[in-house]
Amino acid sequence: MRKINFFDTTLRDGEQSPGVNLNAQEKLIIAKQLERLGVNIIEAGFPASSRGDFLGVQEIARTIKNCSVAGLARCVKGDIDAAWEALKDGVEPRIHVFIATSDIHLKHKLKKTREEVVEQAVSMVKYAKERFPVVQWSAEDACRTDLAFLAEIVEKVIDAGASVINLPDTVGYLAPEEYGNIFRYMKEHVPNIDRVNLSAHCHDDLGMAVANSLAAIENGANQIETAVNGIGERAGNAALEEIAVALHIRKDFYQVESTIQLNEIKRTSDVVSKYSGMIVPRNKAVVGNNAFAHESGIHQDGFLKEKTTYEIISPELVGVTTDVLVLGKHSGRHAFKDRMKTLGFKLTEDEINKFFETFKNLTEKKKEITDDDLISIILEEKVADRKIGYEFESLQVHYGTEQMPTATVSLKNQETQEVIQEAATGAGSVEAVYNTLERCMEERIHLLDYRIQSNGKGRDALAEVYVTVSIEGKETAGRGVAQDVLEASAKAYVNAVNRHLIFKSNLIEIEKHHAIS
Ligand code: KIV
Ligand code: ZN
C-alpha cells in the first residue's frame, strides 16, 4: 500500500493561531508527544523569526530521534542560515522554504515579476540544498496561482534540488475536486515530478481542509500537512486526527497507510488543547467529548443491540478510555509512579516526589483521581516556571447574594521572593479575584476572554480555566487547574501574566505572529 507521510505543523502554523503562544518547554513536551504519536516530520517553528523560536526549534531538533524535524524559511539566505544552525544537530534536518506564486501575492505583497520569483526560488533551493539533505519547497497561495506557471516553477525547483513540493491552499479557498485537480495537473505536466514527494497543506476557511487534504491524497499527494485539533492561522489547518482516522476507517477506499499510532490521538489532542488554550468543541470529530456519545433513544437502542449500528470509530481506537478510578487516597508512591509510566510520562525521581505530593494533596479533596486529572496536574506543574513572574500562594473570597464579593490574595514574586498580599472587591467573585491580582502586580492587564470547563465528570471534578489577557498590547493565554473554580480562575490569570513575562525576557518570541503573512 502507498505510504502517506504526516508532516505536522502544530508547532508552526498551529502556533500562529491568534492568542496561542507556546514557550520552549511547552513546545518540547508537544514535540515529544508528536514523536510518540508517530508523525514523520515535525515542523518545529520558524527559526529566523526570533531568538525564542530559534532556540525552541534547536532544542526540539536535538531531542527528537524518531522523526525528522523541519523549520520554516523564506527564500532568503538569512532565513536558510538560521534554519540550518537550528536544525543541523537533528537526525534528519529538513528545511521548508516558501515563496508566494499567485499573481495576487506577486503584485501586492512581493512586488516582483514571475521571472524574479522563479529566479529567487531556484537560487534559494540550490543554496538550501548545499546544507540540508531534504529540501521542501512551498508555493505559497498555490491554489490561486496560474497552473501553467505553477508547473513551470515546480519543474525548476525540482531541478534545483527540492525533494518535496508542497502546494498549499493558503487561504482555504478551493473545493476538494479543484484541489485534487492541481495535483493531477502537476503529475501530468511536470516532466520531473516523479523525483519528488507531493505535499498538501490546507486551511479551513471554508471548512474543507480535511476534505481537500484527502482529495490531494487521492490525486497523488503522499505527504499531508496537519495540525492537532485543526489549530492554525485563522480558521486553522487540516486536523491531523480526522485525516489519520479517515485513512484508517476507510482504508478500503483510500488504499493508503500511515505510521500514526491511533491510540495516542486522544492524549495528543489533550496535551495540545491544554497548552494552547484552544478548547476542543464537544462535537469535534474524533476527539470531541460527544464524539462517542449516543443520545437519541433509537440510537441507544441500536447501539446496545449491536455497536456497529451507530458506531464507526470505537473510542478505544483513538485512546479514549472511560473515566475509571485509577488512584485514590490510599494509593502509594509505587502505584502513582507506575501509573505515570503507563500514561507515558518519563519523570525523574525528583519530579515523581513533587507530583506525588500534589497528588496526595488532591486526594484530600477529591475521592477519585482519574487519568485526566493526573495529566492535568502534571502538565500544570511541568510548565510552572519558578524563576519568572509570580507564584500563587493563597486565596480567600467572601461572597453573599446581598454582599459585594471581596477577595484576598497572596502571591510571591519569584525573583525577589517577596510575598505580596492585597484585597479588593468586584461585581462578581471572579472579578474581585482579578481586581485583587491586578493590584498585586505591576502590569496593567486587560481580560479578553474567560472560559471554564470541568475536567472529567462528577461534582468533585477539577475545574479548568482558560483566560486570554492583553498586556502592553500583546495577547497571552493562561490556564489554571484546581478543584475550586475561583482558585483555577486565579491560577489561569497568574499563568497568563507569567507567560507574558517569559515572552518579555526573550525566552519566547512575541513578534512571530507578525513575521509570516
Ligand atoms: O499556508 C501556507 O501557505 C503556509 C506556507 C508557509 C506553507 O503556511
Ligand atoms: Zn499555512
XYZ file of C-alpha atoms and ligand atoms in Angstrom:
526
model
C 0.000 0.000 0.000
C 1.101 3.574 -0.670
C 2.509 5.253 2.449
C 1.355 8.740 3.453
C 3.770 10.903 5.448
C 2.323 13.119 8.162
C 4.103 16.490 8.280
C 2.786 18.055 11.457
C 2.746 21.833 11.710
C 1.041 22.220 15.105
C 4.168 23.936 16.437
C 4.494 26.320 13.477
C 1.237 27.068 11.637
C -0.780 25.819 14.648
C 1.152 28.114 16.918
C 0.196 31.021 14.639
C -3.409 30.690 15.922
C -4.435 34.024 17.405
C -3.770 34.061 21.165
C -1.596 30.928 21.147
C 1.941 31.471 22.435
C 3.745 28.309 23.408
C 7.002 28.631 25.323
C 10.043 26.471 24.571
C 9.281 23.952 27.312
C 5.673 23.505 26.196
C 6.792 23.096 22.593
C 9.237 20.391 23.582
C 6.571 18.462 25.500
C 4.243 18.660 22.485
C 7.067 17.603 20.132
C 7.776 14.520 22.250
C 4.101 13.618 22.182
C 4.023 14.075 18.379
C 7.004 11.730 18.142
C 5.115 9.184 20.239
C 2.076 9.666 18.007
C 4.184 8.593 15.032
C 4.258 11.659 12.797
C 7.005 11.551 10.162
C 8.028 15.201 10.245
C 7.603 17.832 12.972
C 7.673 21.409 11.720
C 9.006 22.917 14.932
C 8.917 26.620 14.077
C 10.385 29.442 12.036
C 13.967 29.858 13.318
C 14.705 33.215 11.643
C 11.614 34.834 13.106
C 13.104 35.276 16.576
C 15.675 34.117 19.065
C 12.946 32.366 21.074
C 11.800 30.382 18.047
C 15.381 29.597 17.054
C 16.157 28.131 20.495
C 12.866 26.222 20.606
C 13.500 24.611 17.198
C 17.097 23.824 18.134
C 16.096 22.073 21.335
C 13.440 20.015 19.560
C 15.878 19.052 16.764
C 18.445 17.918 19.335
C 15.918 15.906 21.349
C 13.681 14.177 18.815
C 15.178 10.969 17.464
C 12.396 9.051 15.733
C 11.264 11.536 13.130
C 12.572 14.379 11.036
C 12.421 17.937 12.407
C 11.808 20.782 9.966
C 11.972 24.557 10.159
C 10.276 27.183 8.007
C 12.267 29.747 5.993
C 11.510 32.368 3.391
C 13.523 32.108 0.182
C 16.261 34.308 1.623
C 19.798 33.403 2.705
C 19.457 34.708 6.274
C 16.399 32.517 6.931
C 18.083 29.445 5.465
C 21.250 30.024 7.505
C 19.221 30.432 10.712
C 17.263 27.255 9.926
C 20.496 25.310 9.341
C 22.007 26.497 12.628
C 18.841 25.499 14.484
C 18.368 22.131 12.794
C 21.827 20.813 11.941
C 22.072 18.566 15.042
C 18.832 16.745 14.238
C 18.625 13.171 12.936
C 17.375 14.308 9.526
C 17.459 18.098 9.192
C 14.816 19.362 6.832
C 14.093 22.844 5.585
C 10.744 24.138 4.405
C 11.379 27.126 2.121
C 8.476 29.016 0.666
C 7.703 31.862 -1.693
C 4.368 33.097 -2.969
C 3.484 32.286 -6.583
C -0.007 33.715 -7.194
C -0.311 36.949 -9.185
C -2.239 38.483 -6.299
C 0.720 37.928 -3.941
C 3.326 38.869 -6.560
C 1.642 42.164 -7.335
C 0.560 43.334 -3.899
C 2.896 41.636 -1.431
C 6.202 40.770 -3.115
C 6.056 43.396 -5.872
C 8.006 41.033 -8.133
C 7.555 39.595 -11.603
C 7.071 35.880 -12.203
C 10.601 35.666 -13.615
C 12.033 37.236 -10.469
C 10.147 34.802 -8.260
C 11.385 31.805 -10.284
C 14.930 33.109 -10.064
C 14.719 33.618 -6.278
C 13.083 30.234 -5.653
C 15.652 28.349 -7.761
C 18.693 30.057 -6.312
C 17.493 29.658 -2.708
C 16.573 25.983 -3.166
C 20.120 25.444 -4.509
C 21.519 27.346 -1.528
C 19.443 25.274 0.915
C 20.453 22.042 -0.802
C 24.127 22.784 -0.112
C 23.283 22.258 3.566
C 20.136 20.214 4.032
C 19.682 16.577 2.972
C 15.964 17.257 2.460
C 14.637 20.493 0.973
C 10.890 21.044 0.876
C 9.709 23.919 -1.265
C 6.247 25.519 -0.979
C 4.395 27.657 -3.491
C 2.505 29.919 -1.107
C -1.039 30.566 -2.390
C -0.525 27.766 -4.954
C -4.273 27.391 -5.275
C -4.731 30.864 -6.765
C -1.679 30.515 -8.999
C -1.903 30.162 -12.770
C -1.491 26.388 -13.288
C 0.925 26.630 -16.220
C 3.163 28.983 -14.222
C 2.916 26.698 -11.180
C 4.028 23.723 -13.297
C 6.933 25.761 -14.689
C 8.272 26.870 -11.309
C 7.771 23.416 -9.776
C 9.845 21.817 -12.546
C 12.644 24.342 -11.991
C 12.823 23.982 -8.198
C 12.911 20.195 -8.562
C 15.911 20.570 -10.888
C 17.433 22.909 -8.288
C 17.286 20.176 -5.633
C 13.884 20.192 -3.910
C 12.727 16.716 -2.932
C 9.307 17.651 -1.534
C 6.917 20.033 -3.295
C 4.132 21.478 -1.204
C 1.097 23.099 -2.860
C -0.761 24.939 -0.105
C -4.295 26.188 -0.158
C -3.047 29.149 1.871
C -6.402 30.904 2.084
C -8.655 27.823 2.281
C -10.386 28.691 -0.971
C -10.718 25.585 -3.124
C -13.270 22.790 -3.237
C -11.922 19.218 -2.966
C -12.284 18.416 -6.657
C -10.400 21.564 -7.661
C -7.609 20.929 -5.157
C -7.255 17.319 -6.320
C -7.037 18.563 -9.921
C -3.958 20.655 -9.116
C -2.079 17.537 -8.030
C -3.246 15.633 -11.110
C -2.202 18.539 -13.316
C 1.312 18.567 -11.801
C 1.608 14.814 -12.307
C 0.627 15.214 -15.951
C 2.527 18.411 -16.836
C 5.755 18.446 -14.825
C 8.257 16.103 -16.509
C 10.456 15.512 -13.414
C 7.543 15.227 -10.917
C 8.296 11.569 -10.154
C 11.526 12.619 -8.434
C 9.649 14.282 -5.564
C 7.031 13.736 -2.903
C 3.967 15.915 -3.348
C 2.565 17.523 -0.211
C -0.832 19.059 0.632
C -1.271 21.928 3.114
C -4.868 23.071 3.598
C -6.536 25.816 5.589
C -10.080 25.555 6.839
C -11.608 28.930 5.913
C -14.495 27.228 4.102
C -14.456 24.144 6.337
C -12.860 21.996 3.638
C -9.281 21.497 4.878
C -9.687 17.806 5.698
C -11.723 17.028 2.572
C -9.174 18.877 0.437
C -6.246 17.005 2.001
C -7.979 13.692 1.315
C -8.663 14.782 -2.275
C -4.946 15.530 -2.667
C -4.094 12.036 -1.423
C -6.499 10.535 -3.959
C -4.710 12.501 -6.673
C -1.134 11.566 -5.860
C -0.023 13.526 -2.770
C 1.971 11.325 -0.430
C 2.523 13.894 2.293
C -0.087 15.877 4.172
C 0.448 18.813 6.473
C -1.723 18.798 9.558
C -2.192 20.355 12.963
C -3.545 18.597 16.028
C -7.162 19.629 16.741
C -7.035 21.592 13.477
C -5.494 24.666 15.112
C -3.711 27.190 12.908
C -3.779 30.532 11.168
C -7.360 31.977 11.034
C -9.831 29.056 10.843
C -6.974 26.595 11.227
C -5.217 23.802 9.356
C -6.361 20.310 8.414
C -6.934 18.311 11.618
C -4.395 15.518 11.988
C -6.703 13.242 13.946
C -9.529 13.465 11.396
C -7.302 12.569 8.450
C -5.477 9.779 10.290
C -8.722 8.168 11.373
C -10.409 8.647 7.978
C -7.474 6.910 6.273
C -7.732 4.047 8.743
C -11.500 3.581 8.849
C -11.791 3.983 5.064
C -8.663 2.059 4.118
C -10.896 0.143 1.722
C -11.446 3.414 -0.161
C -8.163 5.334 0.178
C -5.858 2.302 -0.008
C -3.032 4.020 1.852
C -1.344 3.622 5.217
C 0.495 5.791 7.727
C 2.686 5.425 10.812
C 0.242 7.253 13.097
C -0.383 5.382 16.363
C -4.096 5.955 16.566
C -4.344 5.137 20.270
C -2.129 8.177 21.037
C -4.583 10.568 19.378
C -6.667 11.478 22.412
C -3.674 12.208 24.615
C -2.049 14.294 21.882
C -5.256 16.252 21.475
C -5.460 16.853 25.255
C -1.850 17.985 25.517
C -2.204 20.423 22.598
C -5.540 21.727 23.850
C -4.283 22.316 27.379
C -1.085 24.088 26.367
C -2.548 26.093 23.506
C -5.657 27.074 25.456
C -7.696 26.145 22.366
C -10.572 24.185 23.841
C -11.787 21.296 21.695
C -15.511 21.748 20.853
C -17.694 18.973 22.269
C -18.905 17.946 18.826
C -15.465 17.905 17.200
C -14.927 14.775 15.080
C -12.744 12.082 16.669
C -11.626 13.994 19.792
C -14.683 15.984 20.969
C -16.338 14.833 24.205
C -19.511 13.986 22.302
C -17.767 12.092 19.504
C -18.762 8.761 21.042
C -21.939 9.759 22.901
C -25.254 8.373 21.660
C -28.189 10.478 22.787
C -31.365 9.586 20.911
C -33.402 6.634 22.159
C -33.381 4.951 18.759
C -29.610 5.265 18.510
C -29.059 3.993 22.050
C -31.340 1.048 21.408
C -29.494 0.103 18.215
C -26.095 0.645 19.832
C -26.952 -1.603 22.773
C -28.084 -4.363 20.418
C -25.038 -4.067 18.176
C -22.409 -1.306 18.426
C -21.775 -1.138 14.686
C -25.324 0.074 14.052
C -24.274 3.597 15.013
C -20.555 3.463 15.783
C -17.926 3.531 13.054
C -14.993 4.511 15.291
C -14.514 2.819 18.637
C -13.342 5.154 21.436
C -10.515 2.727 22.280
C -9.136 3.052 18.742
C -8.140 6.654 19.405
C -7.143 6.133 23.033
C -10.344 7.332 24.693
C -10.762 5.428 27.934
C -13.773 5.650 30.195
C -13.074 7.613 33.364
C -12.132 4.681 35.550
C -10.861 5.148 39.054
C -7.139 4.693 38.841
C -5.830 6.082 42.080
C -7.169 7.428 45.357
C -6.348 8.430 48.906
C -4.787 5.096 49.782
C -2.641 4.740 46.698
C 1.057 4.715 47.424
C 4.041 6.197 45.663
C 4.704 2.967 43.802
C 1.206 2.825 42.269
C 1.470 6.507 41.382
C 4.840 6.024 39.692
C 3.544 3.006 37.823
C 0.509 4.911 36.552
C 2.704 7.781 35.371
C 4.756 5.311 33.373
C 1.640 3.748 31.847
C 0.443 7.226 30.879
C 3.727 7.682 29.032
C 5.386 10.279 31.265
C 9.108 9.845 31.757
C 9.760 11.568 35.074
C 12.850 11.960 37.210
C 12.745 10.806 40.857
C 12.589 14.466 41.948
C 9.633 15.088 39.665
C 7.871 11.978 40.941
C 8.307 13.177 44.517
C 6.973 16.622 43.653
C 3.960 15.351 41.669
C 3.206 12.689 44.266
C 2.880 15.407 46.885
C 0.484 17.371 44.648
C -1.445 14.174 44.001
C -1.701 13.398 47.727
C -2.974 16.912 48.442
C -5.611 16.449 45.771
C -6.795 13.138 47.256
C -7.661 15.052 50.421
C -10.317 16.893 48.424
C -11.188 14.513 45.600
C -12.039 10.865 46.095
C -11.355 9.512 42.632
C -8.309 10.651 40.696
C -8.700 9.866 37.007
C -6.070 9.694 34.283
C -7.339 13.028 33.037
C -6.742 14.595 36.456
C -3.232 13.184 36.574
C -2.393 14.522 33.125
C -3.728 17.950 34.125
C -1.670 18.055 37.317
C 1.495 17.088 35.524
C 1.064 19.443 32.619
C 0.405 22.245 35.076
C 3.454 21.508 37.214
C 5.783 20.759 34.325
C 5.410 24.204 32.816
C 5.388 26.172 36.046
C 8.464 28.370 35.800
C 9.627 29.175 39.289
C 12.084 31.879 38.255
C 9.968 34.418 36.422
C 6.806 36.182 37.480
C 4.556 35.321 40.368
C 3.781 32.219 42.368
C 0.203 31.809 43.518
C 0.130 31.237 47.281
C -3.390 31.559 48.643
C -6.849 32.988 48.055
C -9.834 33.858 50.208
C -13.164 35.046 48.822
C -16.201 36.372 50.689
C -19.362 36.088 48.684
C -23.023 36.515 49.563
C -26.026 37.286 47.388
C -26.539 40.527 49.330
C -22.851 41.494 49.620
C -20.181 42.886 47.396
C -17.708 39.999 46.789
C -14.284 40.592 48.339
C -11.088 38.702 47.600
C -7.795 38.500 49.476
C -4.845 37.119 47.581
C -1.309 36.225 48.484
C 1.349 35.957 45.742
C 5.101 35.524 45.819
C 7.336 37.499 43.485
C 9.572 34.707 42.196
C 12.584 36.923 41.634
C 12.633 38.786 44.931
C 10.801 36.094 46.965
C 8.715 38.938 48.394
C 5.205 37.941 49.453
C 2.532 40.360 48.245
C -0.915 40.496 49.823
C -3.842 42.566 48.645
C -7.629 42.719 48.899
C -10.233 44.171 46.549
C -13.893 43.934 45.639
C -15.653 43.273 42.350
C -19.148 42.943 40.899
C -18.710 39.152 40.991
C -16.306 36.767 42.725
C -14.075 36.250 39.677
C -13.886 39.985 39.103
C -12.952 40.507 42.766
C -10.174 37.926 42.396
C -8.879 39.526 39.219
C -9.057 43.073 40.624
C -7.042 41.871 43.597
C -4.473 40.064 41.466
C -4.014 43.150 39.358
C -3.267 45.165 42.488
C -0.540 42.687 43.407
C 1.112 43.012 40.013
C 2.994 45.781 38.295
C 1.486 45.026 34.893
C -1.763 46.562 33.583
C -3.850 43.627 32.478
C -6.983 43.527 30.319
C -9.038 40.363 30.419
C -10.186 39.475 26.894
C -11.609 36.004 27.308
C -12.526 33.667 30.159
C -13.620 30.049 29.758
C -14.243 27.332 32.241
C -14.802 23.625 31.831
C -14.816 20.598 34.068
C -12.031 18.111 33.751
C -13.936 14.830 33.813
C -17.302 14.125 35.372
C -18.900 14.422 38.790
C -19.324 17.125 41.410
C -15.738 16.894 42.557
C -14.288 17.169 39.046
C -11.358 19.539 38.660
C -12.115 22.951 37.197
C -10.057 24.038 34.215
C -9.997 27.758 33.413
C -8.582 29.347 30.274
C -8.070 33.098 30.001
C -6.738 35.392 27.334
C -5.324 38.675 28.580
C -3.777 41.641 26.878
C -0.722 43.228 28.491
C 1.118 46.098 26.809
C -0.978 45.425 23.717
C 0.082 41.748 23.470
C -2.347 38.862 23.833
C -1.345 35.950 26.036
C -3.258 32.849 27.081
C -3.180 31.262 30.514
C -4.525 28.096 32.046
C -5.298 27.082 35.618
C -6.500 23.858 37.177
C -7.833 23.397 40.682
C -10.674 21.743 42.420
C -12.215 25.098 43.194
C -13.331 27.286 40.293
C -12.069 30.506 41.887
C -8.658 29.051 42.593
C -8.490 27.750 38.997
C -9.511 31.226 37.796
C -6.762 32.879 39.844
C -4.146 30.383 38.643
C -5.100 30.900 34.992
C -4.667 34.668 35.383
C -1.285 34.330 37.123
C -0.205 31.813 34.470
C -1.093 34.256 31.678
C 0.892 37.059 33.317
C 3.879 34.772 33.911
C 3.844 33.690 30.286
C 3.823 37.314 29.227
C 6.840 37.959 31.436
C 8.629 34.968 29.903
C 7.991 36.444 26.440
C 9.366 39.742 27.608
C 12.512 38.181 28.930
C 13.189 36.949 25.435
C 12.696 33.272 26.137
C 9.872 33.355 23.666
C 9.172 35.486 20.628
C 6.227 37.786 20.633
C 6.669 39.290 17.219
C 6.384 35.964 15.413
C 2.736 36.251 14.558
C 3.524 39.297 12.519
C 6.508 37.741 10.786
C 4.671 35.493 8.340
C 1.905 36.808 6.213
O -0.480 28.323 4.362
C 0.628 28.452 3.832
O 0.753 28.750 2.641
C 1.800 28.259 4.672
C 3.114 28.292 3.971
C 4.169 28.953 4.781
C 3.479 26.900 3.562
O 1.687 28.029 5.831
Zn -0.423 27.506 6.349
